[in-house]
CSV table of C-alpha atoms and ligand atoms in Angstrom, one decimal:
chain,number,residue,atom,x,y,z
A,247,MET,CA,14.4,-7.6,13.7
A,248,THR,CA,13.9,-4.1,12.3
A,249,ILE,CA,14.3,-3.2,8.6
A,250,SER,CA,17.6,-1.4,9.4
A,251,GLU,CA,19.0,-4.4,11.2
A,252,ALA,CA,18.0,-6.9,8.4
A,253,LEU,CA,19.6,-5.0,5.5
A,254,PRO,CA,23.3,-4.4,4.7
A,255,ARG,CA,24.7,-1.1,5.5
A,256,THR,CA,27.0,0.9,3.3
A,257,GLU,CA,29.1,3.9,4.1
A,258,THR,CA,26.7,6.2,2.3
A,259,ALA,CA,23.5,4.7,3.8
A,260,PRO,CA,24.5,4.5,7.5
A,261,ALA,CA,20.9,4.0,8.6
A,262,VAL,CA,18.5,2.5,6.1
A,263,GLY,CA,15.0,4.0,6.5
A,264,ARG,CA,16.2,6.7,8.9
A,265,THR,CA,13.5,9.3,9.2
A,266,ASP,CA,15.4,12.0,11.1
A,267,TRP,CA,17.0,13.7,8.3
A,268,THR,CA,17.6,17.4,8.8
A,269,ARG,CA,17.2,20.0,6.1
A,270,ASP,CA,21.0,20.9,6.5
A,271,GLU,CA,21.9,17.3,5.8
A,272,ILE,CA,19.7,17.2,2.7
A,273,ALA,CA,20.9,20.5,1.5
A,274,ALA,CA,24.5,19.3,1.9
A,275,LEU,CA,23.7,16.3,-0.3
A,276,PHE,CA,22.3,18.6,-3.0
A,277,ASP,CA,25.6,20.7,-2.7
A,278,LEU,CA,27.9,17.8,-3.4
A,279,PRO,CA,29.9,17.9,-6.6
A,280,PHE,CA,27.6,16.3,-9.1
A,281,THR,CA,29.6,13.2,-9.8
A,282,GLU,CA,30.2,12.6,-6.2
A,283,LEU,CA,26.5,12.8,-5.5
A,284,VAL,CA,25.5,10.5,-8.3
A,285,PHE,CA,28.3,8.0,-7.3
A,286,ARG,CA,26.9,7.9,-3.7
A,287,ALA,CA,23.4,7.5,-4.9
A,288,ALA,CA,24.4,4.7,-7.2
A,289,GLU,CA,26.2,2.9,-4.3
A,290,VAL,CA,23.0,3.1,-2.1
A,291,HIS,CA,21.0,2.0,-5.1
A,292,ARG,CA,23.1,-1.1,-5.7
A,293,ALA,CA,23.1,-2.0,-2.0
A,294,HIS,CA,19.3,-2.4,-2.0
A,295,HIS,CA,18.0,-2.8,-5.6
A,296,ALA,CA,18.7,-4.8,-8.6
A,297,ALA,CA,20.7,-2.3,-10.6
A,298,GLY,CA,19.9,-2.3,-14.3
A,299,GLU,CA,16.2,-3.4,-13.6
A,300,VAL,CA,13.5,-1.0,-13.9
A,301,GLN,CA,9.9,-1.5,-13.0
A,302,LEU,CA,7.3,-0.8,-15.8
A,303,ALA,CA,4.0,0.7,-14.7
A,304,THR,CA,1.1,1.9,-16.9
A,305,LEU,CA,-1.3,4.8,-16.1
A,306,LEU,CA,-4.9,5.1,-17.0
A,307,SER,CA,-7.1,8.1,-16.4
A,308,ILE,CA,-10.4,6.4,-15.2
A,309,LYS,CA,-12.2,9.7,-14.5
A,310,THR,CA,-10.8,12.8,-16.4
A,311,GLY,CA,-11.1,16.5,-16.0
A,312,GLY,CA,-13.6,18.9,-14.3
A,313,CYS,CA,-11.7,18.6,-11.0
A,314,PRO,CA,-12.8,21.1,-8.3
A,315,GLU,CA,-9.2,21.5,-7.0
A,316,ASP,CA,-7.0,24.3,-8.4
A,317,CYS,CA,-3.6,22.6,-8.6
A,318,GLY,CA,-1.6,25.1,-10.7
A,319,TYR,CA,0.1,22.5,-12.7
A,320,CYS,CA,-2.9,20.3,-13.7
A,321,SER,CA,-4.8,20.2,-17.0
A,322,GLN,CA,-7.7,18.4,-15.2
A,323,SER,CA,-8.6,21.3,-12.9
A,324,ALA,CA,-11.9,23.0,-13.7
A,325,SER,CA,-10.0,26.2,-13.2
A,326,ALA,CA,-7.6,25.4,-16.0
A,327,ASP,CA,-8.3,26.1,-19.7
A,328,ALA,CA,-6.4,23.2,-21.1
A,329,GLY,CA,-9.0,21.8,-23.5
A,330,VAL,CA,-9.4,18.5,-21.4
A,331,LYS,CA,-12.9,17.1,-21.8
A,332,ALA,CA,-14.5,16.1,-18.5
A,333,THR,CA,-15.7,12.4,-18.3
A,334,LYS,CA,-17.5,10.2,-16.0
A,335,LEU,CA,-15.9,7.3,-14.1
A,336,MET,CA,-14.9,4.7,-16.8
A,337,ASP,CA,-16.9,1.6,-17.1
A,338,VAL,CA,-15.3,-1.4,-15.2
A,339,ARG,CA,-15.0,-3.5,-18.3
A,340,GLU,CA,-13.1,-0.9,-20.2
A,341,VAL,CA,-10.7,-0.3,-17.4
A,342,LEU,CA,-10.0,-4.1,-17.3
A,343,GLN,CA,-9.5,-4.2,-21.1
A,344,ASN,CA,-6.9,-1.4,-20.8
A,345,ALA,CA,-5.2,-3.3,-18.0
A,346,ALA,CA,-5.0,-6.5,-20.0
A,347,ARG,CA,-3.4,-4.5,-22.9
A,348,ALA,CA,-0.9,-3.0,-20.5
A,349,LYS,CA,0.0,-6.4,-19.1
A,350,ASP,CA,0.4,-7.8,-22.7
A,351,ALA,CA,2.8,-4.9,-23.4
A,352,GLY,CA,4.9,-6.0,-20.3
A,353,SER,CA,3.7,-3.7,-17.6
A,354,GLN,CA,3.9,-5.0,-14.1
A,355,ARG,CA,1.8,-2.3,-12.3
A,356,PHE,CA,-1.4,-0.7,-13.4
A,357,CYS,CA,-2.0,2.8,-12.0
A,358,MET,CA,-5.4,4.4,-12.2
A,359,GLY,CA,-6.0,8.1,-11.6
A,360,ALA,CA,-9.3,10.1,-11.1
A,361,ALA,CA,-9.7,13.8,-11.2
A,362,TRP,CA,-11.5,14.0,-7.9
A,363,ARG,CA,-11.0,16.0,-4.8
A,364,ASN,CA,-12.1,12.8,-3.0
A,365,PRO,CA,-14.2,9.7,-4.1
A,366,LYS,CA,-17.8,9.8,-3.1
A,367,ASP,CA,-19.0,6.8,-1.1
A,368,ARG,CA,-21.3,6.0,-4.1
A,369,ASP,CA,-18.2,5.6,-6.3
A,370,MET,CA,-16.6,3.0,-4.0
A,371,PRO,CA,-18.3,-0.2,-5.2
A,372,ALA,CA,-17.1,0.4,-8.8
A,373,ILE,CA,-13.6,1.3,-7.6
A,374,VAL,CA,-13.5,-1.9,-5.5
A,375,GLU,CA,-14.6,-4.0,-8.5
A,376,ILE,CA,-11.9,-2.4,-10.6
A,377,VAL,CA,-9.2,-3.2,-8.0
A,378,LYS,CA,-10.3,-6.7,-7.8
A,379,GLY,CA,-10.4,-7.2,-11.5
A,380,VAL,CA,-7.0,-5.7,-12.2
A,381,ARG,CA,-5.5,-7.9,-9.4
A,382,ALA,CA,-7.1,-10.9,-10.9
A,383,LEU,CA,-5.1,-10.3,-14.1
A,384,GLY,CA,-1.9,-10.7,-11.9
A,385,MET,CA,-0.9,-7.1,-12.0
A,386,GLU,CA,-0.1,-4.8,-9.0
A,387,THR,CA,-2.7,-2.2,-8.5
A,388,CYS,CA,-2.3,1.5,-7.7
A,389,MET,CA,-4.9,4.2,-7.4
A,390,THR,CA,-4.9,7.9,-7.0
A,391,LEU,CA,-8.3,9.3,-6.3
A,392,GLY,CA,-7.7,12.4,-4.1
A,393,MET,CA,-8.3,12.6,-0.4
A,394,LEU,CA,-9.5,9.4,1.5
A,395,THR,CA,-11.3,8.9,4.8
A,396,PRO,CA,-10.0,6.2,7.0
A,397,ALA,CA,-13.2,4.0,6.1
A,398,GLN,CA,-12.5,4.5,2.3
A,399,ALA,CA,-8.8,3.6,2.8
A,400,ASP,CA,-9.9,0.4,4.7
A,401,GLN,CA,-12.3,-0.5,1.9
A,402,LEU,CA,-9.6,-0.2,-0.7
A,403,ALA,CA,-7.2,-2.3,1.5
A,404,GLU,CA,-9.9,-4.9,1.8
A,405,ALA,CA,-10.3,-4.9,-2.0
A,406,GLY,CA,-6.6,-5.8,-2.2
A,407,LEU,CA,-5.2,-2.4,-3.5
A,408,ASP,CA,-1.4,-2.6,-3.5
A,409,TYR,CA,-0.5,1.1,-3.6
A,410,TYR,CA,-2.2,4.5,-3.1
A,411,ASN,CA,-0.6,7.5,-4.8
A,412,HIS,CA,-1.1,10.9,-3.2
A,413,ASN,CA,1.6,13.4,-3.8
A,414,ILE,CA,2.9,16.0,-1.4
A,415,ASP,CA,4.0,17.7,-4.6
A,416,THR,CA,6.3,20.4,-3.2
A,417,ALA,CA,7.8,21.8,0.0
A,418,PRO,CA,5.3,22.5,2.8
A,419,GLU,CA,6.1,26.2,2.9
A,420,ARG,CA,5.5,26.4,-0.9
A,421,TYR,CA,2.2,24.3,-1.0
A,422,ALA,CA,-0.2,27.3,-0.8
A,423,GLU,CA,1.5,28.9,-3.8
A,424,VAL,CA,0.6,25.9,-6.0
A,425,ILE,CA,-2.7,24.8,-4.6
A,426,THR,CA,-5.2,26.9,-2.5
A,427,THR,CA,-8.2,24.4,-2.3
A,428,ARG,CA,-6.5,22.1,0.2
A,429,THR,CA,-3.5,22.2,2.6
A,430,PHE,CA,-0.4,20.3,3.0
A,431,GLU,CA,-1.8,18.9,6.2
A,432,ASP,CA,-4.9,17.5,4.3
A,433,ARG,CA,-2.3,15.6,2.1
A,434,LEU,CA,-0.6,14.2,5.3
A,435,ASP,CA,-4.0,13.2,6.8
A,436,THR,CA,-4.8,11.0,3.8
A,437,LEU,CA,-1.3,9.6,3.7
A,438,ALA,CA,-1.7,8.7,7.4
A,439,ASN,CA,-5.1,7.1,6.6
A,440,VAL,CA,-3.5,5.0,3.8
A,441,ARG,CA,-0.6,4.0,5.9
A,442,ALA,CA,-3.0,2.9,8.7
A,443,SER,CA,-5.0,0.7,6.3
A,444,GLY,CA,-1.9,-1.3,5.3
A,445,ILE,CA,-1.8,-0.2,1.7
A,446,ASN,CA,1.6,0.7,0.4
A,447,VAL,CA,2.3,4.5,0.2
A,448,CYS,CA,3.2,6.1,-3.1
A,449,THR,CA,4.0,9.8,-2.7
A,450,GLY,CA,6.3,12.3,-4.3
A,451,GLY,CA,5.9,15.5,-6.3
A,452,ILE,CA,6.9,17.8,-9.1
A,453,VAL,CA,10.2,19.4,-9.8
A,454,GLY,CA,10.4,22.3,-12.2
A,455,MET,CA,7.5,24.4,-10.9
A,456,GLY,CA,9.8,27.5,-10.7
A,457,GLU,CA,10.9,26.5,-7.2
A,458,SER,CA,14.3,27.2,-5.5
A,459,ARG,CA,16.9,24.6,-4.5
A,460,ALA,CA,15.8,25.3,-0.9
A,461,ASP,CA,12.3,24.3,-1.9
A,462,ARG,CA,13.5,21.1,-3.4
A,463,VAL,CA,15.4,20.4,-0.1
A,464,GLY,CA,12.2,21.0,1.8
A,465,PHE,CA,10.3,18.6,-0.6
A,466,ILE,CA,12.6,15.7,-0.1
A,467,HIS,CA,12.9,16.5,3.6
A,468,ALA,CA,9.1,16.2,3.9
A,469,LEU,CA,9.2,12.8,2.3
A,470,ALA,CA,12.2,11.4,4.0
A,471,THR,CA,10.9,12.4,7.4
A,472,LEU,CA,7.5,10.8,7.1
A,473,PRO,CA,6.9,8.4,10.0
A,474,ARG,CA,7.8,5.6,7.6
A,475,HIS,CA,9.3,6.1,4.1
A,476,PRO,CA,6.9,5.8,1.2
A,477,GLU,CA,7.4,2.4,-0.7
A,478,SER,CA,7.2,4.4,-3.9
A,479,VAL,CA,8.4,7.9,-4.7
A,480,PRO,CA,7.3,9.5,-8.0
A,481,VAL,CA,9.6,12.4,-9.1
A,482,ASN,CA,7.7,14.2,-11.9
A,483,ALA,CA,9.3,16.9,-14.1
A,484,LEU,CA,6.6,19.6,-14.6
A,485,VAL,CA,4.9,19.0,-18.0
A,486,PRO,CA,4.0,22.6,-18.8
A,487,VAL,CA,0.5,22.6,-20.1
A,488,LYS,CA,-0.9,25.7,-21.8
A,489,GLY,CA,-4.0,27.0,-20.0
A,490,THR,CA,-2.7,26.0,-16.5
A,491,VAL,CA,-1.3,28.6,-14.2
A,492,LEU,CA,2.2,27.0,-14.0
A,493,GLY,CA,2.3,26.0,-17.8
A,494,ASP,CA,1.5,29.6,-18.7
A,495,MET,CA,3.9,31.1,-16.2
A,496,LEU,CA,6.7,29.0,-17.4
A,497,ALA,CA,6.0,29.8,-21.0
A,498,ASP,CA,6.6,33.5,-20.0
A,499,THR,CA,9.8,32.7,-18.0
A,500,PRO,CA,11.6,29.9,-19.8
A,501,LEU,CA,14.6,30.3,-17.5
A,502,ALA,CA,12.6,28.9,-14.6
A,503,LYS,CA,12.6,25.5,-16.4
A,504,ILE,CA,14.4,22.9,-14.3
A,505,ASP,CA,17.7,21.8,-15.9
A,506,ASP,CA,18.6,18.2,-16.3
A,507,ILE,CA,21.5,18.2,-13.9
A,508,GLU,CA,19.3,19.7,-11.1
A,509,PHE,CA,16.7,17.1,-11.8
A,510,VAL,CA,19.1,14.3,-11.6
A,511,ARG,CA,20.4,15.8,-8.3
A,512,THR,CA,16.9,15.6,-6.9
A,513,VAL,CA,16.6,11.9,-8.0
A,514,ALA,CA,19.9,11.1,-6.4
A,515,VAL,CA,19.0,12.8,-3.1
A,516,ALA,CA,15.7,11.0,-3.0
A,517,ARG,CA,17.6,7.7,-3.5
A,518,ILE,CA,20.2,8.4,-0.8
A,519,THR,CA,17.6,9.6,1.8
A,520,MET,CA,15.1,6.8,1.1
A,521,PRO,CA,17.3,3.8,0.2
A,522,LEU,CA,14.5,1.2,0.1
A,523,SER,CA,11.9,3.1,-1.9
A,524,MET,CA,11.1,2.7,-5.5
A,525,VAL,CA,12.0,6.0,-7.0
A,526,ARG,CA,9.9,6.5,-10.1
A,527,LEU,CA,11.0,8.7,-12.9
A,528,SER,CA,7.5,9.9,-13.7
A,529,ALA,CA,6.1,12.7,-15.8
A,530,GLY,CA,8.3,14.7,-18.1
A,531,ARG,CA,10.3,11.9,-19.7
A,532,GLU,CA,8.9,12.7,-23.1
A,533,SER,CA,11.0,15.9,-23.3
A,534,MET,CA,14.0,14.4,-21.6
A,535,THR,CA,17.0,13.2,-23.6
A,536,ASP,CA,18.1,9.6,-23.4
A,537,ALA,CA,21.3,10.8,-21.7
A,538,ALA,CA,19.3,12.7,-18.9
A,539,GLN,CA,17.2,9.5,-18.4
A,540,ALA,CA,20.4,7.4,-18.2
A,541,LEU,CA,21.7,9.6,-15.5
A,542,CYS,CA,18.5,9.3,-13.6
A,543,PHE,CA,18.7,5.5,-13.7
A,544,LEU,CA,22.3,5.7,-12.5
A,545,ALA,CA,21.3,8.0,-9.7
A,546,GLY,CA,18.8,5.5,-8.5
A,547,ALA,CA,15.5,5.8,-10.5
A,548,ASN,CA,14.0,2.3,-10.9
A,549,SER,CA,10.6,2.7,-12.2
A,550,ILE,CA,8.9,4.4,-15.1
A,551,PHE,CA,5.5,4.9,-16.7
A,552,THR,CA,5.2,3.2,-20.1
A,553,GLY,CA,2.9,4.0,-23.0
A,554,ASP,CA,2.1,7.0,-25.1
A,555,THR,CA,0.0,8.9,-22.5
A,556,LEU,CA,0.4,9.5,-18.8
A,557,LEU,CA,-3.1,10.6,-17.6
A,558,THR,CA,-3.7,13.3,-20.1
A,559,ALA,CA,-0.1,14.4,-21.0
A,560,PRO,CA,2.2,12.7,-23.6
A,561,ASN,CA,4.6,10.1,-22.4
A,562,ALA,CA,7.8,8.7,-24.1
A,563,GLY,CA,6.0,5.8,-25.7
A,564,ASP,CA,6.8,2.0,-25.9
A,565,ASP,CA,9.0,2.2,-29.0
A,566,ARG,CA,11.2,4.9,-27.7
A,567,ASP,CA,11.4,3.1,-24.3
A,568,ALA,CA,12.3,-0.2,-26.0
A,569,ALA,CA,15.1,1.5,-27.8
A,570,LEU,CA,16.3,3.2,-24.6
A,571,PHE,CA,16.3,0.0,-22.6
A,572,ALA,CA,18.2,-1.8,-25.4
A,573,ARG,CA,20.7,1.2,-25.7
A,574,LEU,CA,21.3,1.2,-21.9
A,575,GLY,CA,21.1,-2.6,-21.4
A,576,LEU,CA,18.2,-2.2,-18.9
A,577,LYS,CA,15.8,-4.9,-18.1
A,578,PRO,CA,12.2,-4.7,-16.9
A,579,LEU,CA,12.1,-5.5,-13.2
A,580,ALA,CA,10.9,-9.1,-12.8
A,581,GLY,CA,7.3,-9.1,-11.6
A,582,PRO,CA,5.2,-11.5,-9.6
A,583,GLU,CA,4.3,-13.2,-12.9
A,584,PRO,CA,6.4,-13.7,-16.0
A,585,LEU,CA,6.6,-10.5,-18.0
A,586,ALA,CA,7.0,-10.0,-21.7
A,587,VAL,CA,10.5,-9.0,-22.5
A,588,CYS,CA,10.9,-5.4,-23.7
A,589,HIS,CA,12.8,-5.7,-27.0
B,2042,LIG,N1,-6.6,13.9,-8.3
B,2042,LIG,C1,-5.7,13.0,-7.7
B,2042,LIG,C2,-4.7,13.8,-6.8
B,2042,LIG,O1,-4.3,14.9,-7.1
B,2042,LIG,O2,-4.2,13.3,-5.8
B,2042,LIG,C3,-4.9,12.2,-8.6
B,2042,LIG,C4,-4.4,12.6,-9.9
B,2042,LIG,S1,-3.2,13.8,-10.1
B,2042,LIG,C5,-3.1,14.1,-11.7
B,2042,LIG,C6,-1.6,12.9,-9.7
B,2042,LIG,C7,-0.3,13.7,-9.7
B,2042,LIG,O3,0.2,13.9,-11.0
B,2042,LIG,C8,-0.3,15.1,-9.0
B,2042,LIG,O4,-0.2,15.0,-7.7
B,2042,LIG,C9,1.0,15.7,-9.6
B,2042,LIG,O5,2.1,15.4,-8.8
B,2042,LIG,C10,1.1,14.9,-11.0
B,2042,LIG,N2,0.9,15.9,-12.1
B,2042,LIG,C11,-0.3,16.4,-12.6
B,2042,LIG,N3,-0.1,17.2,-13.5
B,2042,LIG,C12,1.2,17.3,-13.8
B,2042,LIG,C13,2.0,18.0,-14.8
B,2042,LIG,N4,1.4,18.8,-15.6
B,2042,LIG,N5,3.3,17.8,-14.8
B,2042,LIG,C14,3.9,16.9,-13.9
B,2042,LIG,N6,3.2,16.2,-12.9
B,2042,LIG,C15,1.8,16.4,-12.9
B,2043,LIG,C1,2.5,10.7,-10.3
B,2043,LIG,O1,3.2,11.3,-9.4
B,2043,LIG,N1,2.7,11.0,-11.6
B,2043,LIG,C2,1.6,10.3,-12.4
B,2043,LIG,C3,0.9,9.5,-11.3
B,2043,LIG,N2,1.5,10.0,-10.0
B,2043,LIG,C4,-0.5,9.5,-11.2
B,2043,LIG,C5,0.7,11.3,-13.1
B,2043,LIG,C6,1.5,12.2,-14.0
B,2043,LIG,C7,0.4,13.1,-14.6
B,2043,LIG,C8,1.0,14.0,-15.6
B,2043,LIG,C9,0.1,14.9,-16.2
B,2043,LIG,C10,-1.0,14.3,-17.0
B,2043,LIG,O2,-0.9,13.3,-17.6
B,2043,LIG,O3,-2.1,15.0,-17.1
B,2044,LIG,FE1,-7.6,17.5,-9.5
B,2044,LIG,FE2,-5.5,15.9,-8.9
B,2044,LIG,FE3,-5.4,17.6,-11.0
B,2044,LIG,FE4,-5.3,18.5,-8.5
B,2044,LIG,S1,-3.8,17.1,-9.5
B,2044,LIG,S2,-6.6,19.3,-10.2
B,2044,LIG,S3,-6.6,17.1,-7.4
B,2044,LIG,S4,-6.8,15.9,-10.8
């Protein structure tokens, strides 16, 4: 039985997991009256997920800064001047201490990022040890280490890695304006290697990089027409960092900043086109109002990053999130093991 046969269908999700979306269909969703779009997204969300439950994940930068890639948004690129100090790969014990703290704070998934173009084979034994150690704590593991060869993806799969994050970031036709040191196809190649290894795929991108509505259509279209939908889709709002190409550009053209309603539309369209995926409200929550975040949850976002820091940028923080969850009556998604309740 296929996934689409096994799951209930609703009027708004006629084919769960369909990967033949056209750009016109996706543009038509973006063009719906806002309340109609959010209503449809909420219907799809309720058909496939526990509405009112949000997965808590925690991020840790295990290797910061000095990255040879030139991603225009990133504080960790060696071409940026954002005052981020470059570090070596963090000691395995220190990573595990951070993971244990995140678990105690109620986090279900531990996501680890390294500012690499790709891991070197000599880095892999430590990475494998980290994956095994975090899993032994009873947490889901996610890593984002840059491009992977098929053999490296297999090594991570064997270590038990649950998810690999590798974002397509923006529409294919806009990619070269944001990053010149690799291509959109390089990104797809790694995603294919991850998929072939059996690791769950986490891929999404950034909204608010001065792109047009048509670019956002192209971005969602690229995700929703992958051979299989990603299990996890992070939607980041650009955190404009001074000293990065995009942070500086947006400081000069504040009108280019994404507005909340357009951001919520993007979340809603991701939810409708990829009904089974976890849609993660990722970077940028720190500067979002509670009301904007509430609309994102209504439109189908069901995962967030907790804690005060993302990788290098500020995050909303546990106190504010606890207050937000209480205010909205949201609950942390039940994990594989009992989780601390977020008060
Ligand atoms: N080096 C790895 C890579 O790029 O695949 C992993 C780390 S990278 C920081 C992970 C993702 O974070 C990027 O693909 C991008 O989508 C997001 N990101 C980075 N800087 C950001 C910013 N300033 N605002 C929003 N999202 C950002
Ligand atoms: C993703 O899409 N967002 C997270 C995670 N994947 C690794 C990272 C957000 C990084 C925000 C910028 C920073 O902290 O430097
Ligand atoms: Fe490097 Fe990843 Fe930052 Fe790009 S997004 S500069 S690859 S750390």
